[in-house]
Coordinates of C-alpha atoms in Angstrom, one line a residue:
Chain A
X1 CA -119.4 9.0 113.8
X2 CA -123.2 8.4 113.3
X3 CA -125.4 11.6 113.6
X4 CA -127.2 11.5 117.1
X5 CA -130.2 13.1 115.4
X6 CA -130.1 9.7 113.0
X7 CA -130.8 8.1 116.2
X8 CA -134.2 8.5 118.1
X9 CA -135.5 7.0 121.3
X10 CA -138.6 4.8 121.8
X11 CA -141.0 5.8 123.9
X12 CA -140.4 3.6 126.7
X13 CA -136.5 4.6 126.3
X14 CA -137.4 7.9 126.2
X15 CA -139.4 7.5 129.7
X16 CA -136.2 5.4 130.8
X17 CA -133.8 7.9 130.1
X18 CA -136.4 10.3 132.0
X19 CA -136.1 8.3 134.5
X20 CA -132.4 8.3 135.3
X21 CA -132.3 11.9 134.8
X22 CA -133.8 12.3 137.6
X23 CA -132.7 9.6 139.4
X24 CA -129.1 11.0 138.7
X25 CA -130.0 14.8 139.8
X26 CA -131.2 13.5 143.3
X27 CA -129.0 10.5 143.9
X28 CA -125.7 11.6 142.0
X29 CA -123.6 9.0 140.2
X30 CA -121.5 6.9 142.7
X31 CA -124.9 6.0 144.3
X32 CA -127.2 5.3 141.8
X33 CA -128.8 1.9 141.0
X34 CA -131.2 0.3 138.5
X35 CA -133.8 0.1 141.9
X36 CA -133.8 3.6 142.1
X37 CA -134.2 4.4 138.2
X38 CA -137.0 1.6 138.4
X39 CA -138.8 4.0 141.2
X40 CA -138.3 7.0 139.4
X41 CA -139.9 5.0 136.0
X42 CA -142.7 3.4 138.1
X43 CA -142.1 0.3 137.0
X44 CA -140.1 -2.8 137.8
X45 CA -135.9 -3.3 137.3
X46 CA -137.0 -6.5 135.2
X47 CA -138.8 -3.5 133.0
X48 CA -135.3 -2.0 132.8
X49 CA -133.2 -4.7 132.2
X50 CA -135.6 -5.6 129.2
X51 CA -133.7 -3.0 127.7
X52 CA -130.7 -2.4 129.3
X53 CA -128.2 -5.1 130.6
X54 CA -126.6 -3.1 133.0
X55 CA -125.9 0.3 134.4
X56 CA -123.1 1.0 132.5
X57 CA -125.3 0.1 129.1
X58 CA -127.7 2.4 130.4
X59 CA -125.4 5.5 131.3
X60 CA -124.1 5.0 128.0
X61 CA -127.2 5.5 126.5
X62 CA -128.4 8.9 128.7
X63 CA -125.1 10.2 127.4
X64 CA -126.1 9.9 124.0
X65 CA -130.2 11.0 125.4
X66 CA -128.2 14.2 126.6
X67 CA -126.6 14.8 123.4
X68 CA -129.4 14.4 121.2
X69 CA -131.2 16.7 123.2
X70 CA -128.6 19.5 123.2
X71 CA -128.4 18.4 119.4
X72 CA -132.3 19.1 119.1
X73 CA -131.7 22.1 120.6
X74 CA -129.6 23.8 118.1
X75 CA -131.4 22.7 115.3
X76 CA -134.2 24.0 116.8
X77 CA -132.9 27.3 115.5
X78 CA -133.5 28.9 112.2
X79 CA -130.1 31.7 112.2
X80 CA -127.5 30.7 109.2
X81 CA -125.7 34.3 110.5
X82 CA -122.5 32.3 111.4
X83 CA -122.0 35.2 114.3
X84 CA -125.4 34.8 115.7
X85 CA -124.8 30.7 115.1
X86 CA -121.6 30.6 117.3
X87 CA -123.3 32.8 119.9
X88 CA -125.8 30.5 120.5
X89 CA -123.8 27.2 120.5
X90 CA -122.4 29.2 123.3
X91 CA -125.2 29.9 125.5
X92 CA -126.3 26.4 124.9
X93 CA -123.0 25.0 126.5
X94 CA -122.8 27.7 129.3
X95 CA -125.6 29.4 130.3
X96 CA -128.4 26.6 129.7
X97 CA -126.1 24.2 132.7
X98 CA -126.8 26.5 134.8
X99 CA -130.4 25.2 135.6
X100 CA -129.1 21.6 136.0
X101 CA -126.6 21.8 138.5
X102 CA -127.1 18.2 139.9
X103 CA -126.8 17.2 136.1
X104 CA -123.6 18.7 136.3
X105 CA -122.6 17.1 139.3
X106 CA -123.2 13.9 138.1
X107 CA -121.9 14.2 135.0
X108 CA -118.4 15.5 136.3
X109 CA -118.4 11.6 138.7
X110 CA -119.2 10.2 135.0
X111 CA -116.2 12.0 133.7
X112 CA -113.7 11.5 136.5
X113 CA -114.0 7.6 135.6
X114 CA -113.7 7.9 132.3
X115 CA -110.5 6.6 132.8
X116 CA -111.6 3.1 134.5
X117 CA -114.4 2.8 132.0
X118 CA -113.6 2.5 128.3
X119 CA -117.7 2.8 127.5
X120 CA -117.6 6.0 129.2
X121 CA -114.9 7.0 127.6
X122 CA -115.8 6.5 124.3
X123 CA -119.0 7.9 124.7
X124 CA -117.3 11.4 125.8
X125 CA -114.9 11.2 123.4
X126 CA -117.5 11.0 120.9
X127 CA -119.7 13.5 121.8
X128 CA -117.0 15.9 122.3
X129 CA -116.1 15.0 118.8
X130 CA -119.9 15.5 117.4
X131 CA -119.9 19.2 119.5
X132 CA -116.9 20.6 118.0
X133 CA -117.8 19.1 114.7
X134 CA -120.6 21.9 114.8
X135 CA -118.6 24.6 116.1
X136 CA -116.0 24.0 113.6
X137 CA -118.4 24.3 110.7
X138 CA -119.7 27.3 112.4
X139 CA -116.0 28.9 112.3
X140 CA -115.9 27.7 108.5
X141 CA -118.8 29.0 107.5
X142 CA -117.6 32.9 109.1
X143 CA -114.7 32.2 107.3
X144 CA -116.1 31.6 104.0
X145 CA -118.6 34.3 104.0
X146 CA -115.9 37.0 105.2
X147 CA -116.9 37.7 108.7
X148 CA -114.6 35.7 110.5
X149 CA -110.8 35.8 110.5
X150 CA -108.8 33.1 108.5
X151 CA -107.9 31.4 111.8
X152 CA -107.2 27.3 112.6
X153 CA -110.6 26.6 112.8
X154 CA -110.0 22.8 114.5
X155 CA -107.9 25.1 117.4
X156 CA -110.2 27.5 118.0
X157 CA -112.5 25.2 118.1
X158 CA -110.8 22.7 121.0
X159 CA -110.0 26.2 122.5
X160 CA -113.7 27.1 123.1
X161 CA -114.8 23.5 124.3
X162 CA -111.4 24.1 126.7
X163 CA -113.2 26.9 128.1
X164 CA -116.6 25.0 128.4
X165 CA -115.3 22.1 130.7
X166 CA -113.2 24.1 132.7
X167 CA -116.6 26.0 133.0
X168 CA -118.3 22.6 133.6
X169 CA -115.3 21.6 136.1
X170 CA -115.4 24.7 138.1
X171 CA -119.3 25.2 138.5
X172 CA -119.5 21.9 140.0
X173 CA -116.2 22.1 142.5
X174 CA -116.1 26.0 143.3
X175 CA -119.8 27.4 142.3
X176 CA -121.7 28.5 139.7
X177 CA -120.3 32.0 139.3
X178 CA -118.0 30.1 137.2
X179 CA -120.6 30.0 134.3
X180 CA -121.1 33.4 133.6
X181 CA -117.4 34.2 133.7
X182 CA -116.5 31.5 131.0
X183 CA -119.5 32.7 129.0
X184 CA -117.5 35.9 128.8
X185 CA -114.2 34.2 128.1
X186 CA -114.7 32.5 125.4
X187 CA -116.8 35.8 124.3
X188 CA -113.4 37.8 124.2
X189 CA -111.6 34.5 122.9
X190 CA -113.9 34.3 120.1
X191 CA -113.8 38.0 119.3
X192 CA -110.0 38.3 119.5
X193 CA -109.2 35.3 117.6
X194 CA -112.2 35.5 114.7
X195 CA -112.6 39.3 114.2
Chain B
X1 CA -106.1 32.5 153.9
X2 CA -103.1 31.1 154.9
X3 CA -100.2 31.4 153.0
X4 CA -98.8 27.8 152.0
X5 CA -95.6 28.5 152.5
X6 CA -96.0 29.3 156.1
X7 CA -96.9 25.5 156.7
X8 CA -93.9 22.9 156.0
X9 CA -94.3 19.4 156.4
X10 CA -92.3 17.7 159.1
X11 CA -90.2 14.7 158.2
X12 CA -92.4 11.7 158.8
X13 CA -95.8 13.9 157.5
X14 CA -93.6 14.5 154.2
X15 CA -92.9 10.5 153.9
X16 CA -96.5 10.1 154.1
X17 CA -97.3 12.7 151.7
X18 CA -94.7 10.9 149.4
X19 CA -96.2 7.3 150.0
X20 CA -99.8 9.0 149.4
X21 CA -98.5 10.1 146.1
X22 CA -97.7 7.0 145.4
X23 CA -100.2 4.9 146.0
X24 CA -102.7 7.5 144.3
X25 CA -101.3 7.4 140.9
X26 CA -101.2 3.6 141.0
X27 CA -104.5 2.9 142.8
X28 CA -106.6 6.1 142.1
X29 CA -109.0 7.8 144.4
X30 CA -111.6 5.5 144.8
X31 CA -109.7 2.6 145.4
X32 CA -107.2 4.0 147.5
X33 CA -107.0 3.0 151.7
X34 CA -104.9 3.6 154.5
X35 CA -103.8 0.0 154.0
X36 CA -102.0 0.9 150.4
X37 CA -100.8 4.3 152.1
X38 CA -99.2 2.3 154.9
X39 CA -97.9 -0.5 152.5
X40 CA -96.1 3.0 150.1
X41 CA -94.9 4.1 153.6
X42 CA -93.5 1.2 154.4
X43 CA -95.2 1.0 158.1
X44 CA -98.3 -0.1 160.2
X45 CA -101.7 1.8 159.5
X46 CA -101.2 3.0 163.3
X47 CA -98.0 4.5 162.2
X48 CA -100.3 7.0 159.8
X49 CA -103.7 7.1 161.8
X50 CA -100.9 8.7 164.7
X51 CA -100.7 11.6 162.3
X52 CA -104.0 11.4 160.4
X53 CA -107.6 10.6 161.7
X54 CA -109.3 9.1 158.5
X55 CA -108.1 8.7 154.8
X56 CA -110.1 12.1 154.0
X57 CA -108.4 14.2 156.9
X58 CA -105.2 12.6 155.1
X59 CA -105.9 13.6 151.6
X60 CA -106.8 17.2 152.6
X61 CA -103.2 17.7 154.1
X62 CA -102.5 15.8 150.6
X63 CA -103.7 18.7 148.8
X64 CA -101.9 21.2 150.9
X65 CA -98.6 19.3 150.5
X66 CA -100.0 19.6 146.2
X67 CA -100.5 23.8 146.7
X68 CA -96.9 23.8 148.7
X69 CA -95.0 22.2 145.8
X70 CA -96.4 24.1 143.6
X71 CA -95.6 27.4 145.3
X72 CA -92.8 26.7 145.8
X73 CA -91.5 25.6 142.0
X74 CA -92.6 29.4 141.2
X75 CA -91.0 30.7 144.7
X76 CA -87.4 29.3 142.5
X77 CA -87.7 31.5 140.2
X78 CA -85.8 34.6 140.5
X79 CA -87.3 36.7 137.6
X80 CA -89.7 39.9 138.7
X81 CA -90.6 40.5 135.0
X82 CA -94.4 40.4 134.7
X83 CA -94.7 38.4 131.1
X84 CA -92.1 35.9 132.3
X85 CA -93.8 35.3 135.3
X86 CA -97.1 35.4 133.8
X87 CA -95.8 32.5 131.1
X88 CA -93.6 30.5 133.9
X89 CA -96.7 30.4 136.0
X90 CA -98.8 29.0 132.7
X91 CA -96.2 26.5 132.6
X92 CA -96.4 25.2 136.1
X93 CA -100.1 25.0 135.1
X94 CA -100.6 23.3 131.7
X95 CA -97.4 22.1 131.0
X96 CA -95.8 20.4 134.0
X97 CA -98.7 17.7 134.5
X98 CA -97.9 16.1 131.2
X99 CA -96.1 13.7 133.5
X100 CA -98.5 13.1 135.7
X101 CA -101.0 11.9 134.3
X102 CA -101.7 9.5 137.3
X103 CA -102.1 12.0 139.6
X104 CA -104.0 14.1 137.4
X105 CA -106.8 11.3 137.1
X106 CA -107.1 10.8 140.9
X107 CA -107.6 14.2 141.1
X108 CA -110.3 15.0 139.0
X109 CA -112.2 11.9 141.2
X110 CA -111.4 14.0 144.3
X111 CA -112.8 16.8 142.3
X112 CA -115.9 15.3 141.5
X113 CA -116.5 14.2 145.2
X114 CA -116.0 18.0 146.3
X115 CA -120.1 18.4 146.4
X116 CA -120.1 15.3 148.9
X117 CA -117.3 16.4 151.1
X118 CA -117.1 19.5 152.2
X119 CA -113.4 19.4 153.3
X120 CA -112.3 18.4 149.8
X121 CA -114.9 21.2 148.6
X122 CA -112.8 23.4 151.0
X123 CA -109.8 22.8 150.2
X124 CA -110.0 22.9 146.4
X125 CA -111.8 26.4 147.1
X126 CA -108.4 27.6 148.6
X127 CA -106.1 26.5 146.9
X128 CA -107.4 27.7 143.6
X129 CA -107.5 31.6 145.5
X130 CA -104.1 30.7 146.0
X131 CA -103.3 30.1 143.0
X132 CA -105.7 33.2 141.6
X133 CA -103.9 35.2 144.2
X134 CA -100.6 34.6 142.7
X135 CA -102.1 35.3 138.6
X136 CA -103.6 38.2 139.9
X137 CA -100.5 40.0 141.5
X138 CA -98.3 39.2 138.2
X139 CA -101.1 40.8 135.8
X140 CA -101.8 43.8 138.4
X141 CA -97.9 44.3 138.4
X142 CA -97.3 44.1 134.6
X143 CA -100.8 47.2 134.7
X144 CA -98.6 48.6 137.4
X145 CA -95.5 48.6 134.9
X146 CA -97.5 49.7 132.1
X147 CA -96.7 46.3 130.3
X148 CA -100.0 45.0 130.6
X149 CA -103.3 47.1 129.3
X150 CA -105.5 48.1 132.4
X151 CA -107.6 45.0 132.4
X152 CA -109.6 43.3 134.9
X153 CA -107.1 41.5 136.5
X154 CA -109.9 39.4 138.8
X155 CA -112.0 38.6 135.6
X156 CA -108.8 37.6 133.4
X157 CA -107.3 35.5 136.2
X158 CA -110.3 33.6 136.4
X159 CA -110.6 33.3 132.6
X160 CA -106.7 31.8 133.0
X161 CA -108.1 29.4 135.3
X162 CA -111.0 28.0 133.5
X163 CA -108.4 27.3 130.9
X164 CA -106.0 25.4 133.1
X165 CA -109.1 23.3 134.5
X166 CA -110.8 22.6 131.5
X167 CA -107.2 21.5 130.7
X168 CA -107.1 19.3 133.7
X169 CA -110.8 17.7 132.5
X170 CA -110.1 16.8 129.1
X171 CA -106.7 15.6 129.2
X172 CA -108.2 13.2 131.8
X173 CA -111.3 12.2 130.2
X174 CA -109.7 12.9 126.5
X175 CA -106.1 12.7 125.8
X176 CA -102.6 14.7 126.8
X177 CA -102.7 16.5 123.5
X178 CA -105.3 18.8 125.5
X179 CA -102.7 20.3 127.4
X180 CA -100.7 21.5 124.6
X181 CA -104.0 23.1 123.0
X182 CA -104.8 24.8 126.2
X183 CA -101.7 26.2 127.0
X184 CA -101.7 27.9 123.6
X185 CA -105.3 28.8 123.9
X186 CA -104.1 30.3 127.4
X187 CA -101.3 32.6 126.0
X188 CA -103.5 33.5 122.9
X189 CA -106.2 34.8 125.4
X190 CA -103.7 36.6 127.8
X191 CA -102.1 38.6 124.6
X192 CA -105.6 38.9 123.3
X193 CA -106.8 41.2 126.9
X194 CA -103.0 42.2 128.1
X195 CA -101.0 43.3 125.6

């Protein structure tokens, strides 16, 4: 699987991807078109299309925008403490979401039709892949340094990202209280499985 | 809220709820109509919109008839001991939709659409209380037995049920083998904060 951060988006991809952010948080999935990511761009579909053949292509692409950005975001981080590390992988999957609950809302249409869509699929098989990749070596790293428990790191990991999209499920459909209380689960998961 | 099992399908709403079953694991949610719910139940459209206004009024009693099966495949069992009950009640969870995948996928659409429609949004909203309800009275028995540590039983059912729907998400949008990993991740937590 190719490092997202090896991949970087031209400016007028970037502004694209910009684009259907936006276009997603106010129109949701199910009704949005190229028109209305052309509005939201300022420029023309034809503009679009240039670079993107169709919606699907372009959705494809934003997924990988969104995961490149979440990627940025940890890196942005200077911490090697795998404690600290883990903690903040955390916060970025649970408590950052809660700003961008039409993201979420979206996103959960894009998952639910994962099934019909093998691009989709892929793509969120794939960044699912890339996130627990850097969990895992999180949990490797506290194990070889002594401060984590000797534990299945590949479980513990799925277990946590388990507790993130039932998190992500459960904002969207019930409310956002949801966040904070699987920020505190898989808290007292961690903790009892890793110390 | 109601108790589910105060409500019992009559004959020809049970047919329908059986036909609706049907054509939702073979269709899905988005492509389902009254037409392929008539054509499962083996009768005119009229014969259902007698019983059933539109196809969302329909799939609202859909997820009652959902909460009543499931209530009542724990109402079978005749054990009162908290841990069994606790892990029976996991199973019902995590383990029994292995088979239905089907169902699970049309699902997580209707899931998605709960911010759109409110009834769906409502629905979903009771039946997981229900469901809570039910968690909550087998951990606040076991405290009561002095089986259980004297937990938050609110904040660890909850905890259970981000589990069980992050559970539901991946094994949709990634594989079955999520299910396995959650149910173990979900008896690792409850020993973790009950025992």
């Amino acid at each position: 699987m190719a490092d997202p951060s090896d991949r970087s988006f031209s400016e007028p991809d970037e502004e694209i991807m910009q684009a259907t952010y936006r276009a997603l948080r106010e129109h949701g999935y199910a009704d949005l078109t190229i028109k209305r990511i052309a509005d939201e761009y300022g420029k023309s579909t034809a503009a679009i299309h240039y670079y993107y053949d169709t919606k699907e292509d372009l959705l494809v692409a934003f997924l990988d925008f969104l995961l490149e950005r979440f990627v940025d975001s940890i890196h942005e981080v200077e911490t090697t403490d795998p404690e600290q590390r883990l903690n903040l992988l955390l916060d970025e999957l649970l408590v950052a979401p809660r700003e961008n609950r039409d993201l979420s809302v979206a996103l959960l249409e894009m998952r639910s039709q994962a099934p019909y869509k093998e691009a989709f699929s892929e793509r969120f098989q794939q960044n699912d892949e890339y996130i627990r990749y850097m969990i895992k070596a999180v949990i490797n790293h506290g194990i070889d340094e002594g401060v984590f428990e000797d534990v299945d790191a590949e479980h513990v990991t799925r277990a946590l990202m388990t507790i993130v999209d039932g998190a992500r499920t459960r904002s969207v459909v019930l409310g956002e209280g949801e966040l904070e209380t699987a920020r505190q689960a898989a808290a007292e998961y961690a903790d009892a499985m890793l110390r």
